Amino acid sequence: MSKRVGTEASFAIADAAILADVDVVAAYPITPQTHIVEHLSEVVADGELNAEFICVESEHSAMSACLGSAAAGARTFTATAGQGLELMHEVLYIASSMRLPIVMAVSNRALSGPLNVWGDHSDVMATRDCGWIQYFTENAQEVFDLSLCAFKIAEDPNVLFPVMVHMDGFNVSHVVEPLEMLEKDDIGDFIPPMNFPHPLDPNKPVTMGAFAPPVLYTECRKSQEEALRPSKQTIIKVWNEFGERFGRQYKPVETYKTEDADTLLIAIGSFTETATVAVDTLRAKGEKVGLVRMRLWRPFPFDELRDAVKDAEKLIVFDRCISYGGPGGPLCSEIKSALYGSKEQKPVVNFIGGLGGRDITPEQFEQMFSRGREIIDNNLDIQYETIGVRE
Amino acid sequence: MAKKDFEMTWKDITVGCIIHEPGSAAQYKTGDWRSQVPVWDKAKCVKCGRCFGFCPEPCIVQDEEGYYEADLYWCKGCGICAHECPKGAITIEQEEK
């Protein structure tokens, strides 16, 4: 039976990896992710988890070791954050193109410089196009549930892609929260044994990571893209099965009080929970406002997003990342892309904030609501505004 | 391989671009890269095999008499054999195509 426990979200992820009975963890500690792999190295050292814990000298090596381990058919987990994710960068693309079902937790962190260990989405967004399945969690329960799901999704024979489970550094990773912890008996056959179709095997040699000259490279890329897009169906299927078995339902795009709303706040990550407080306050004042919480980031849930916003007139998007010299925040530009060309064009305004661990309060979401409507109603030519910055 | 590289569509690409046939690299015609070609002077060659040992491809083979020659399907014309030959028996010459 599941039991209600109080635990830090980082430990909840580690516990999910233990429940999934991972074979190999190759990781390098980095704030705010360290507690995850620290806990895993303890349970391996104590003999509570029968796995290899590979201490590596960098994140580049961590992901490289994960490639080898997954290619050999071992269930593989790692975790990183911020600069660590960037140091992995080139290897991330190799993991996805080789279709290796690695699961990685990322405690989202700001990028240097200036040096900053706190949370924002600069690290995630820099890896947007690396071909991994990526989704966001908002609290310890979601982190636990969706890390478990990640193994089932990644290893599904119809998917075979690595999965990144994102949680906001500190705001989620270091917070002790109550959650329903599942146990081995609860899990049952939810995560079937790892069955990588073509593992490295001396008795049946294959070549992985071969080169592709111009005559083949385009075909390789196209086949990868054509495999990633439909993985959304399996992601939804796994989340639905999780919901049926364990009673907590997850969707690619989730909504809060969006019925009859004329204005929608849209956000991703843990600050969506803060935004619900603002929505409640604004609703109490009679405003028809709702919230769209983006969960699945790659493959991007175009249909679900369009459906979630179809009845709204004004959209206000909050980003925790700047695309320097670009259109504003990455989430907002993605949403604009998703809506471009649809029958009813809606005004979309963008706010950027919560950078490098700066808090965003419910009152600031109320400010974004009122200022956003002002920008739209007066047709102001503003690309984006930074919320909470001292002018 | 059932299909040549230029005939393969994206649907023919295996999951993870894995090559299931061992030793398929031998099919790759690296000789296409060559602009110069090694030429052996049998009068100087002492059949020491140094060129055979140093060839990075490795594409140098012995003929029936024990002399060495490059298999031009793979020879890239890099010139290492000529550089390493202790007798100066190999010269690198512009290849006329």
Tab-separated table of C-alpha atoms in Angstrom:
chain	number	residue	atom	x	y	z
A	1	MET	CA	0.000	0.000	0.000
A	2	SER	CA	1.154	3.510	-0.655
A	3	LYS	CA	2.083	5.475	2.394
A	4	ARG	CA	1.995	9.171	3.090
A	5	VAL	CA	5.454	10.477	3.862
A	6	GLY	CA	7.193	13.808	4.183
A	7	THR	CA	10.283	13.962	2.045
A	8	GLU	CA	12.467	16.248	0.001
A	9	ALA	CA	11.628	16.191	-3.705
A	10	SER	CA	15.217	15.207	-4.541
A	11	PHE	CA	14.897	12.110	-2.367
A	12	ALA	CA	11.524	11.352	-3.949
A	13	ILE	CA	13.205	11.198	-7.367
A	14	ALA	CA	15.919	8.932	-5.998
A	15	ASP	CA	13.221	6.727	-4.471
A	16	ALA	CA	11.481	6.516	-7.846
A	17	ALA	CA	14.758	5.368	-9.416
A	18	ILE	CA	15.157	2.773	-6.647
A	19	LEU	CA	11.585	1.525	-7.168
A	20	ALA	CA	12.304	1.287	-10.894
A	21	ASP	CA	15.259	-0.914	-9.884
A	22	VAL	CA	17.821	0.950	-11.976
A	23	ASP	CA	20.937	-0.968	-12.983
A	24	VAL	CA	23.338	1.914	-13.507
A	25	VAL	CA	23.620	5.461	-12.191
A	26	ALA	CA	26.437	7.557	-13.644
A	27	ALA	CA	26.395	11.052	-12.241
A	28	TYR	CA	28.364	14.057	-11.123
A	29	PRO	CA	27.112	16.188	-8.247
A	30	ILE	CA	25.997	19.743	-8.938
A	31	THR	CA	23.729	22.072	-7.008
A	32	PRO	CA	20.728	21.904	-6.864
A	33	GLN	CA	20.702	18.289	-8.006
A	34	THR	CA	23.309	16.831	-5.633
A	35	HIS	CA	20.861	15.333	-3.123
A	36	ILE	CA	19.423	13.029	-5.784
A	37	VAL	CA	22.648	11.251	-6.682
A	38	GLU	CA	24.044	11.528	-3.160
A	39	HIS	CA	21.072	9.510	-1.934
A	40	LEU	CA	21.457	6.984	-4.735
A	41	SER	CA	25.157	6.513	-4.038
A	42	GLU	CA	24.274	5.843	-0.382
A	43	VAL	CA	21.717	3.160	-1.124
A	44	VAL	CA	24.067	1.477	-3.590
A	45	ALA	CA	26.932	1.600	-1.066
A	46	ASP	CA	24.648	0.229	1.648
A	47	GLY	CA	23.625	-2.664	-0.573
A	48	GLU	CA	19.980	-1.607	-0.609
A	49	LEU	CA	20.031	-1.160	-4.372
A	50	ASN	CA	21.759	-3.669	-6.616
A	51	ALA	CA	23.198	-1.214	-9.123
A	52	GLU	CA	26.468	0.221	-10.397
A	53	PHE	CA	27.087	3.767	-9.243
A	54	ILE	CA	29.724	5.229	-11.560
A	55	CYS	CA	31.547	8.222	-10.119
A	56	VAL	CA	32.661	10.235	-13.113
A	57	GLU	CA	34.853	13.320	-13.460
A	58	SER	CA	32.327	15.542	-15.246
A	59	GLU	CA	28.825	15.661	-16.624
A	60	HIS	CA	30.187	15.045	-20.116
A	61	SER	CA	31.526	11.758	-18.801
A	62	ALA	CA	28.324	11.087	-16.849
A	63	MET	CA	26.187	11.186	-19.971
A	64	SER	CA	28.833	9.284	-21.958
A	65	ALA	CA	28.820	6.506	-19.348
A	66	CYS	CA	25.022	6.495	-19.523
A	67	LEU	CA	25.217	5.966	-23.294
A	68	GLY	CA	27.354	2.876	-22.834
A	69	SER	CA	25.232	1.535	-20.046
A	70	ALA	CA	21.918	1.965	-21.857
A	71	ALA	CA	23.435	0.579	-25.072
A	72	ALA	CA	24.356	-2.546	-23.115
A	73	GLY	CA	20.707	-2.876	-22.134
A	74	ALA	CA	20.940	-1.638	-18.536
A	75	ARG	CA	18.250	0.571	-16.998
A	76	THR	CA	20.097	3.846	-16.647
A	77	PHE	CA	19.463	6.950	-14.577
A	78	THR	CA	21.296	10.196	-14.012
A	79	ALA	CA	20.562	13.698	-12.809
A	80	THR	CA	22.050	17.114	-13.377
A	81	ALA	CA	21.391	20.857	-13.351
A	82	GLY	CA	22.433	24.151	-14.924
A	83	GLN	CA	26.068	24.159	-16.014
A	84	GLY	CA	26.127	20.377	-15.728
A	85	LEU	CA	23.371	20.032	-18.296
A	86	GLU	CA	25.289	22.334	-20.616
A	87	LEU	CA	28.478	20.322	-20.205
A	88	MET	CA	26.466	17.255	-21.288
A	89	HIS	CA	25.121	19.104	-24.259
A	90	GLU	CA	26.799	17.358	-27.188
A	91	VAL	CA	26.244	13.926	-25.664
A	92	LEU	CA	22.503	14.587	-25.209
A	93	TYR	CA	22.058	14.595	-28.979
A	94	ILE	CA	23.900	11.291	-29.262
A	95	ALA	CA	21.650	9.657	-26.641
A	96	SER	CA	18.509	10.624	-28.535
A	97	SER	CA	19.822	9.790	-32.000
A	98	MET	CA	20.955	6.372	-30.750
A	99	ARG	CA	17.485	6.018	-29.190
A	100	LEU	CA	18.846	5.077	-25.766
A	101	PRO	CA	16.153	5.053	-23.051
A	102	ILE	CA	18.056	6.973	-20.372
A	103	VAL	CA	16.062	8.760	-17.654
A	104	MET	CA	17.492	12.015	-16.323
A	105	ALA	CA	16.162	14.306	-13.626
A	106	VAL	CA	17.067	17.960	-14.072
A	107	SER	CA	16.869	20.447	-11.219
A	108	ASN	CA	16.432	23.503	-13.372
A	109	ARG	CA	19.061	26.120	-12.643
A	110	ALA	CA	20.214	29.453	-14.030
A	111	LEU	CA	23.314	29.595	-16.229
A	112	SER	CA	26.482	31.545	-15.592
A	113	GLY	CA	27.397	34.285	-15.716
A	114	PRO	CA	27.116	35.802	-13.289
A	115	LEU	CA	27.484	32.585	-11.339
A	116	ASN	CA	24.143	31.601	-9.884
A	117	VAL	CA	23.076	28.227	-8.484
A	118	TRP	CA	19.369	29.021	-8.090
A	119	GLY	CA	16.430	28.101	-10.237
A	120	ASP	CA	15.242	29.216	-13.632
A	121	HIS	CA	14.768	27.615	-17.044
A	122	SER	CA	17.892	28.792	-18.890
A	123	ASP	CA	19.416	25.308	-18.751
A	124	VAL	CA	16.338	23.465	-20.031
A	125	MET	CA	15.655	25.825	-22.867
A	126	ALA	CA	19.213	25.554	-24.173
A	127	THR	CA	18.617	21.812	-24.599
A	128	ARG	CA	15.189	22.224	-26.178
A	129	ASP	CA	16.154	20.762	-29.541
A	130	CYS	CA	18.309	17.854	-28.375
A	131	GLY	CA	15.699	15.245	-29.262
A	132	TRP	CA	14.830	14.082	-25.735
A	133	ILE	CA	11.328	13.746	-24.388
A	134	GLN	CA	11.057	16.533	-21.821
A	135	TYR	CA	8.368	17.333	-19.291
A	136	PHE	CA	7.947	19.509	-16.234
A	137	THR	CA	6.827	18.756	-12.700
A	138	GLU	CA	5.526	21.183	-10.113
A	139	ASN	CA	5.912	19.480	-6.728
A	140	ALA	CA	7.408	16.451	-4.999
A	141	GLN	CA	4.430	14.194	-5.757
A	142	GLU	CA	4.613	14.960	-9.466
A	143	VAL	CA	8.372	14.519	-9.434
A	144	PHE	CA	7.973	11.067	-7.912
A	145	ASP	CA	5.066	9.930	-10.087
A	146	LEU	CA	6.432	11.246	-13.337
A	147	SER	CA	9.953	9.947	-12.726
A	148	LEU	CA	8.440	6.461	-12.386
A	149	CYS	CA	6.487	7.011	-15.595
A	150	ALA	CA	9.666	8.192	-17.332
A	151	PHE	CA	11.221	4.718	-17.246
A	152	LYS	CA	8.092	3.134	-18.694
A	153	ILE	CA	7.854	5.769	-21.421
A	154	ALA	CA	11.546	5.762	-22.358
A	155	GLU	CA	11.761	1.971	-22.620
A	156	ASP	CA	8.483	1.446	-24.473
A	157	PRO	CA	9.357	-0.297	-27.769
A	158	ASN	CA	7.273	2.327	-29.579
A	159	VAL	CA	9.312	5.136	-28.011
A	160	LEU	CA	12.960	4.307	-27.187
A	161	PHE	CA	13.955	7.881	-26.447
A	162	PRO	CA	15.721	9.352	-23.425
A	163	VAL	CA	13.486	11.322	-21.061
A	164	MET	CA	14.264	14.458	-19.030
A	165	VAL	CA	12.107	15.082	-15.974
A	166	HIS	CA	12.346	18.753	-15.058
A	167	MET	CA	11.764	20.281	-11.664
A	168	ASP	CA	12.607	23.779	-10.535
A	169	GLY	CA	15.877	23.952	-8.606
A	170	PHE	CA	15.299	24.691	-4.892
A	171	ASN	CA	11.643	25.740	-5.341
A	172	VAL	CA	10.904	22.042	-5.837
A	173	SER	CA	14.147	20.097	-5.471
A	174	HIS	CA	14.962	21.167	-1.924
A	175	VAL	CA	11.467	21.459	-0.486
A	176	VAL	CA	10.226	18.869	1.997
A	177	GLU	CA	6.646	18.021	1.094
A	178	PRO	CA	4.038	15.400	1.937
A	179	LEU	CA	3.480	12.831	-0.781
A	180	GLU	CA	1.941	9.437	-1.411
A	181	MET	CA	4.960	7.172	-1.745
A	182	LEU	CA	4.309	3.997	-3.712
A	183	GLU	CA	6.022	0.798	-2.706
A	184	LYS	CA	7.323	-2.214	-4.591
A	185	ASP	CA	4.057	-4.127	-4.179
A	186	ASP	CA	2.047	-1.174	-5.465
A	187	ILE	CA	4.169	-0.836	-8.572
A	188	GLY	CA	3.718	-4.488	-9.570
A	189	ASP	CA	4.241	-4.835	-13.298
A	190	PHE	CA	3.758	-1.126	-14.037
A	191	ILE	CA	7.391	-0.908	-15.174
A	192	PRO	CA	8.212	-4.058	-17.143
A	193	PRO	CA	11.807	-5.332	-17.261
A	194	MET	CA	14.168	-3.338	-19.472
A	195	ASN	CA	14.162	-4.947	-22.895
A	196	PHE	CA	16.344	-2.840	-25.161
A	197	PRO	CA	15.889	-4.421	-28.611
A	198	HIS	CA	19.497	-4.325	-29.818
A	199	PRO	CA	21.852	-4.303	-26.829
A	200	LEU	CA	25.606	-4.487	-27.282
A	201	ASP	CA	26.351	-8.212	-27.282
A	202	PRO	CA	29.605	-9.891	-28.400
A	203	ASN	CA	27.579	-12.843	-29.688
A	204	LYS	CA	25.471	-10.621	-31.916
A	205	PRO	CA	27.657	-7.668	-32.862
A	206	VAL	CA	26.107	-4.433	-34.109
A	207	THR	CA	27.526	-0.993	-34.876
A	208	MET	CA	26.141	1.905	-32.854
A	209	GLY	CA	27.088	5.515	-33.437
A	210	ALA	CA	28.308	5.036	-36.987
A	211	PHE	CA	28.825	8.095	-39.131
A	212	ALA	CA	26.386	9.204	-41.789
A	213	PRO	CA	27.657	11.086	-44.826
A	214	PRO	CA	25.524	13.733	-46.587
A	215	VAL	CA	23.811	11.018	-48.615
A	216	LEU	CA	22.261	9.529	-45.424
A	217	TYR	CA	22.253	12.184	-42.673
A	218	THR	CA	18.960	13.799	-43.717
A	219	GLU	CA	17.215	10.414	-43.726
A	220	CYS	CA	18.592	9.669	-40.228
A	221	ARG	CA	17.304	12.997	-38.864
A	222	LYS	CA	13.910	12.541	-40.485
A	223	SER	CA	13.502	9.031	-39.055
A	224	GLN	CA	14.329	10.361	-35.570
A	225	GLU	CA	11.803	13.189	-35.833
A	226	GLU	CA	9.121	10.858	-37.181
A	227	ALA	CA	9.683	8.622	-34.150
A	228	LEU	CA	9.680	11.406	-31.544
A	229	ARG	CA	6.431	13.092	-32.598
A	230	PRO	CA	4.120	10.079	-32.113
A	231	SER	CA	5.785	9.292	-28.757
A	232	LYS	CA	3.223	11.741	-27.359
A	233	GLN	CA	0.580	9.023	-27.710
A	234	THR	CA	2.614	6.625	-25.565
A	235	ILE	CA	3.339	9.359	-23.027
A	236	ILE	CA	-0.399	9.998	-22.681
A	237	LYS	CA	-1.111	6.255	-22.529
A	238	VAL	CA	1.426	5.734	-19.738
A	239	TRP	CA	0.135	8.734	-17.759
A	240	ASN	CA	-3.429	7.435	-18.174
A	241	GLU	CA	-2.405	3.981	-16.980
A	242	PHE	CA	-0.672	5.580	-14.005
A	243	GLY	CA	-3.870	7.508	-13.265
A	244	GLU	CA	-6.010	4.383	-13.434
A	245	ARG	CA	-3.684	2.402	-11.196
A	246	PHE	CA	-2.646	4.996	-8.669
A	247	GLY	CA	-5.314	7.694	-8.870
A	248	ARG	CA	-3.265	10.689	-9.960
A	249	GLN	CA	-3.884	11.868	-13.499
A	250	TYR	CA	-1.399	13.812	-15.633
A	251	LYS	CA	-1.901	15.469	-19.019
A	252	PRO	CA	0.376	17.175	-21.569
A	253	VAL	CA	-1.428	20.483	-20.940
A	254	GLU	CA	-3.365	21.033	-17.728
A	255	THR	CA	-5.872	23.736	-17.010
A	256	TYR	CA	-7.138	25.539	-13.933
A	257	LYS	CA	-10.433	27.430	-13.969
A	258	THR	CA	-10.270	27.964	-17.718
A	259	GLU	CA	-13.984	27.386	-18.345
A	260	ASP	CA	-15.585	30.706	-19.395
A	261	ALA	CA	-12.206	32.486	-18.965
A	262	ASP	CA	-11.539	35.324	-21.384
A	263	THR	CA	-7.934	35.779	-20.246
A	264	LEU	CA	-5.487	32.960	-19.646
A	265	LEU	CA	-2.198	32.941	-17.804
A	266	ILE	CA	0.189	30.348	-19.251
A	267	ALA	CA	3.256	29.104	-17.375
A	268	ILE	CA	5.533	26.102	-17.008
A	269	GLY	CA	7.184	24.623	-13.919
A	270	SER	CA	6.509	25.136	-10.238
A	271	PHE	CA	5.428	28.793	-10.470
A	272	THR	CA	2.186	27.570	-12.002
A	273	GLU	CA	1.178	26.632	-8.449
A	274	THR	CA	1.784	30.228	-7.375
A	275	ALA	CA	-0.303	31.379	-10.316
A	276	THR	CA	-3.307	29.341	-9.110
A	277	VAL	CA	-3.402	31.551	-5.999
A	278	ALA	CA	-3.500	34.635	-8.208
A	279	VAL	CA	-6.267	33.108	-10.327
A	280	ASP	CA	-8.335	32.428	-7.174
A	281	THR	CA	-7.880	36.031	-5.989
A	282	LEU	CA	-8.737	37.495	-9.383
A	283	ARG	CA	-11.756	35.198	-9.703
A	284	ALA	CA	-12.963	36.418	-6.315
A	285	LYS	CA	-12.805	39.934	-7.740
A	286	GLY	CA	-14.976	38.824	-10.657
A	287	GLU	CA	-12.266	38.529	-13.321
A	288	LYS	CA	-12.751	35.762	-15.866
A	289	VAL	CA	-9.244	34.418	-15.716
A	290	GLY	CA	-7.819	30.917	-15.887
A	291	LEU	CA	-4.445	29.202	-15.967
A	292	VAL	CA	-2.838	26.879	-18.495
A	293	ARG	CA	-0.038	24.762	-17.050
A	294	MET	CA	2.305	23.342	-19.638
A	295	ARG	CA	3.618	19.934	-18.644
A	296	LEU	CA	4.916	18.245	-21.804
A	297	TRP	CA	7.619	20.320	-23.457
A	298	ARG	CA	8.989	17.889	-26.073
A	299	PRO	CA	7.331	16.626	-28.159
A	300	PHE	CA	5.381	19.884	-27.923
A	301	PRO	CA	1.632	19.279	-27.418
A	302	PHE	CA	0.337	21.543	-30.204
A	303	ASP	CA	-3.204	20.123	-30.352
A	304	GLU	CA	-3.688	20.096	-26.590
A	305	LEU	CA	-2.454	23.685	-26.280
A	306	ARG	CA	-4.714	24.947	-29.080
A	307	ASP	CA	-7.633	23.179	-27.464
A	308	ALA	CA	-6.841	24.625	-24.014
A	309	VAL	CA	-6.818	28.226	-25.271
A	310	LYS	CA	-9.480	28.045	-27.980
A	311	ASP	CA	-12.183	29.930	-26.074
A	312	ALA	CA	-9.938	32.595	-24.564
A	313	GLU	CA	-9.434	36.066	-26.017
A	314	LYS	CA	-6.159	37.136	-24.398
A	315	LEU	CA	-3.089	35.131	-23.472
A	316	ILE	CA	-0.437	36.149	-20.952
A	317	VAL	CA	2.655	33.931	-20.950
A	318	PHE	CA	5.220	33.795	-18.153
A	319	ASP	CA	8.773	32.634	-18.898
A	320	ARG	CA	11.699	31.933	-16.569
A	321	CYS	CA	14.266	32.354	-19.322
A	322	ILE	CA	15.367	35.001	-21.810
A	323	SER	CA	16.122	34.192	-25.428
A	324	TYR	CA	18.802	36.843	-25.884
A	325	GLY	CA	18.186	39.020	-28.911
A	326	GLY	CA	15.203	36.856	-29.759
A	327	PRO	CA	11.454	37.106	-29.403
A	328	GLY	CA	11.351	37.118	-25.572
A	329	GLY	CA	10.832	33.911	-23.611
A	330	PRO	CA	11.121	30.470	-25.225
A	331	LEU	CA	7.744	29.299	-23.886
A	332	CYS	CA	5.977	32.328	-25.310
A	333	SER	CA	7.585	32.019	-28.737
A	334	GLU	CA	6.588	28.344	-28.812
A	335	ILE	CA	3.003	29.242	-27.966
A	336	LYS	CA	2.927	31.964	-30.604
A	337	SER	CA	4.259	29.435	-33.137
A	338	ALA	CA	1.585	26.947	-32.131
A	339	LEU	CA	-1.164	29.528	-32.641
A	340	TYR	CA	0.182	31.219	-35.759
A	341	GLY	CA	-2.064	30.502	-38.682
A	342	SER	CA	-4.991	29.337	-36.578
A	343	LYS	CA	-8.337	30.835	-37.527
A	344	GLU	CA	-8.740	33.191	-34.621
A	345	GLN	CA	-5.622	35.177	-33.895
A	346	LYS	CA	-5.297	36.012	-30.212
A	347	PRO	CA	-3.073	38.671	-28.711
A	348	VAL	CA	-0.235	37.116	-26.705
A	349	VAL	CA	1.898	39.080	-24.251
A	350	ASN	CA	5.010	37.842	-22.546
A	351	PHE	CA	6.493	38.431	-19.114
A	352	ILE	CA	9.898	37.203	-18.056
A	353	GLY	CA	10.881	36.795	-14.415
A	354	GLY	CA	11.852	34.403	-11.672
A	355	LEU	CA	15.411	34.420	-13.032
A	356	GLY	CA	18.285	32.997	-11.021
A	357	GLY	CA	16.066	32.067	-8.083
A	358	ARG	CA	14.177	35.391	-7.799
A	359	ASP	CA	10.766	34.623	-6.354
A	360	ILE	CA	7.525	35.422	-8.132
A	361	THR	CA	4.588	36.025	-5.829
A	362	PRO	CA	0.852	35.594	-6.440
A	363	GLU	CA	0.600	39.408	-6.411
A	364	GLN	CA	3.063	39.551	-9.295
A	365	PHE	CA	0.891	37.171	-11.299
A	366	GLU	CA	-2.000	39.567	-10.605
A	367	GLN	CA	0.233	42.390	-11.891
A	368	MET	CA	1.003	40.398	-15.042
A	369	PHE	CA	-2.731	39.923	-15.493
A	370	SER	CA	-3.551	43.624	-15.248
A	371	ARG	CA	-0.500	44.910	-17.109
A	372	GLY	CA	-0.914	42.221	-19.771
A	373	ARG	CA	-4.485	43.290	-20.405
A	374	GLU	CA	-3.347	46.916	-20.530
A	375	ILE	CA	-0.754	46.076	-23.187
A	376	ILE	CA	-3.329	44.163	-25.220
A	377	ASP	CA	-6.210	46.631	-24.801
A	378	ASN	CA	-4.035	49.597	-25.769
A	379	ASN	CA	-2.327	47.642	-28.531
A	380	LEU	CA	1.113	48.587	-27.174
A	381	ASP	CA	4.080	47.475	-29.235
A	382	ILE	CA	5.964	45.621	-26.501
A	383	GLN	CA	7.850	42.394	-27.181
A	384	TYR	CA	7.987	41.412	-23.535
A	385	GLU	CA	8.324	42.947	-20.086
A	386	THR	CA	10.517	41.824	-17.236
A	387	ILE	CA	8.535	41.326	-14.046
A	388	GLY	CA	10.111	42.340	-10.753
A	389	VAL	CA	13.165	44.079	-12.205
A	390	ARG	CA	14.356	47.294	-10.556
A	391	GLU	CA	14.187	50.059	-13.155
B	1	MET	CA	22.980	-4.235	-47.700
B	2	ALA	CA	19.886	-4.662	-49.766
B	3	LYS	CA	19.834	-1.028	-50.846
B	4	LYS	CA	22.632	1.350	-51.761
B	5	ASP	CA	23.012	4.422	-49.549
B	6	PHE	CA	21.511	6.740	-52.132
B	7	GLU	CA	18.467	4.475	-52.505
B	8	MET	CA	17.568	4.403	-48.808
B	9	THR	CA	14.573	6.436	-47.611
B	10	TRP	CA	14.132	7.628	-44.032
B	11	LYS	CA	11.838	4.645	-43.465
B	12	ASP	CA	14.769	2.320	-44.191
B	13	ILE	CA	16.834	3.792	-41.334
B	14	THR	CA	16.997	1.407	-38.384
B	15	VAL	CA	16.052	2.475	-34.845
B	16	GLY	CA	19.025	4.422	-33.473
B	17	CYS	CA	20.784	4.171	-36.873
B	18	ILE	CA	22.174	0.841	-35.691
B	19	ILE	CA	24.041	-1.186	-38.312
B	20	HIS	CA	23.175	-4.828	-37.789
B	21	GLU	CA	25.626	-6.235	-40.304
B	22	PRO	CA	29.161	-6.603	-38.879
B	23	GLY	CA	32.100	-5.384	-40.937
B	24	SER	CA	30.020	-3.190	-43.211
B	25	ALA	CA	32.668	-0.438	-43.058
B	26	ALA	CA	34.637	-2.492	-45.613
B	27	GLN	CA	31.967	-1.597	-48.172
B	28	TYR	CA	32.802	2.072	-47.877
B	29	LYS	CA	34.883	3.072	-50.879
B	30	THR	CA	37.471	5.327	-49.266
B	31	GLY	CA	39.405	5.166	-52.544
B	32	ASP	CA	37.033	7.943	-53.662
B	33	TRP	CA	39.003	10.367	-51.509
B	34	ARG	CA	42.251	9.823	-53.392
B	35	SER	CA	43.945	12.353	-55.621
B	36	GLN	CA	47.431	10.802	-55.476
B	37	VAL	CA	48.423	7.168	-55.724
B	38	PRO	CA	51.409	5.161	-54.384
B	39	VAL	CA	53.601	3.471	-57.014
B	40	TRP	CA	56.059	0.675	-56.062
B	41	ASP	CA	59.462	0.234	-57.692
B	42	LYS	CA	60.028	-3.531	-57.416
B	43	ALA	CA	63.748	-3.114	-58.174
B	44	LYS	CA	64.193	-1.234	-54.880
B	45	CYS	CA	61.618	-3.139	-52.745
B	46	VAL	CA	63.085	-5.632	-50.231
B	47	LYS	CA	59.637	-6.934	-49.163
B	48	CYS	CA	60.190	-5.755	-45.588
B	49	GLY	CA	56.462	-5.089	-45.055
B	50	ARG	CA	56.913	-1.697	-43.426
B	51	CYS	CA	54.362	-0.118	-45.795
B	52	PHE	CA	51.908	-2.902	-44.940
B	53	GLY	CA	52.414	-2.254	-41.225
B	54	PHE	CA	52.002	1.501	-41.384
B	55	CYS	CA	49.075	1.772	-43.791
B	56	PRO	CA	46.272	3.281	-41.674
B	57	GLU	CA	43.494	1.981	-43.908
B	58	PRO	CA	44.894	-0.854	-43.995
B	59	CYS	CA	44.743	-1.598	-47.711
B	60	ILE	CA	48.266	-2.783	-48.629
B	61	VAL	CA	48.430	-6.443	-49.602
B	62	GLN	CA	51.112	-8.814	-50.879
B	63	ASP	CA	51.010	-10.172	-54.417
B	64	GLU	CA	51.950	-13.728	-55.403
B	65	GLU	CA	55.662	-12.839	-55.550
B	66	GLY	CA	55.624	-11.237	-52.118
B	67	TYR	CA	55.737	-7.643	-53.338
B	68	TYR	CA	53.349	-5.116	-51.849
B	69	GLU	CA	50.619	-3.110	-53.530
B	70	ALA	CA	47.707	-0.949	-52.473
B	71	ASP	CA	44.103	-2.002	-53.007
B	72	LEU	CA	42.785	1.129	-54.676
B	73	TYR	CA	39.202	0.489	-53.507
B	74	TRP	CA	40.335	1.741	-50.082
B	75	CYS	CA	43.678	3.541	-50.641
B	76	LYS	CA	43.225	7.248	-49.818
B	77	GLY	CA	46.618	8.194	-51.230
B	78	CYS	CA	47.795	9.515	-47.881
B	79	GLY	CA	51.469	8.813	-48.641
B	80	ILE	CA	52.400	7.284	-45.297
B	81	CYS	CA	53.717	4.146	-47.051
B	82	ALA	CA	56.044	6.231	-49.201
B	83	HIS	CA	57.205	8.219	-46.169
B	84	GLU	CA	57.953	5.076	-44.167
B	85	CYS	CA	59.604	2.968	-46.906
B	86	PRO	CA	63.304	2.554	-45.847
B	87	LYS	CA	64.402	1.921	-49.433
B	88	GLY	CA	62.551	4.769	-51.140
B	89	ALA	CA	60.776	2.170	-53.248
B	90	ILE	CA	57.384	3.943	-53.103
B	91	THR	CA	56.631	7.246	-54.755
B	92	ILE	CA	53.414	9.177	-54.562
B	93	GLU	CA	52.234	10.310	-57.948
B	94	GLN	CA	49.377	12.414	-59.162
B	95	GLU	CA	46.622	10.093	-60.225
B	96	GLU	CA	45.129	10.641	-63.627
B	97	LYS	CA	41.414	9.921	-63.680
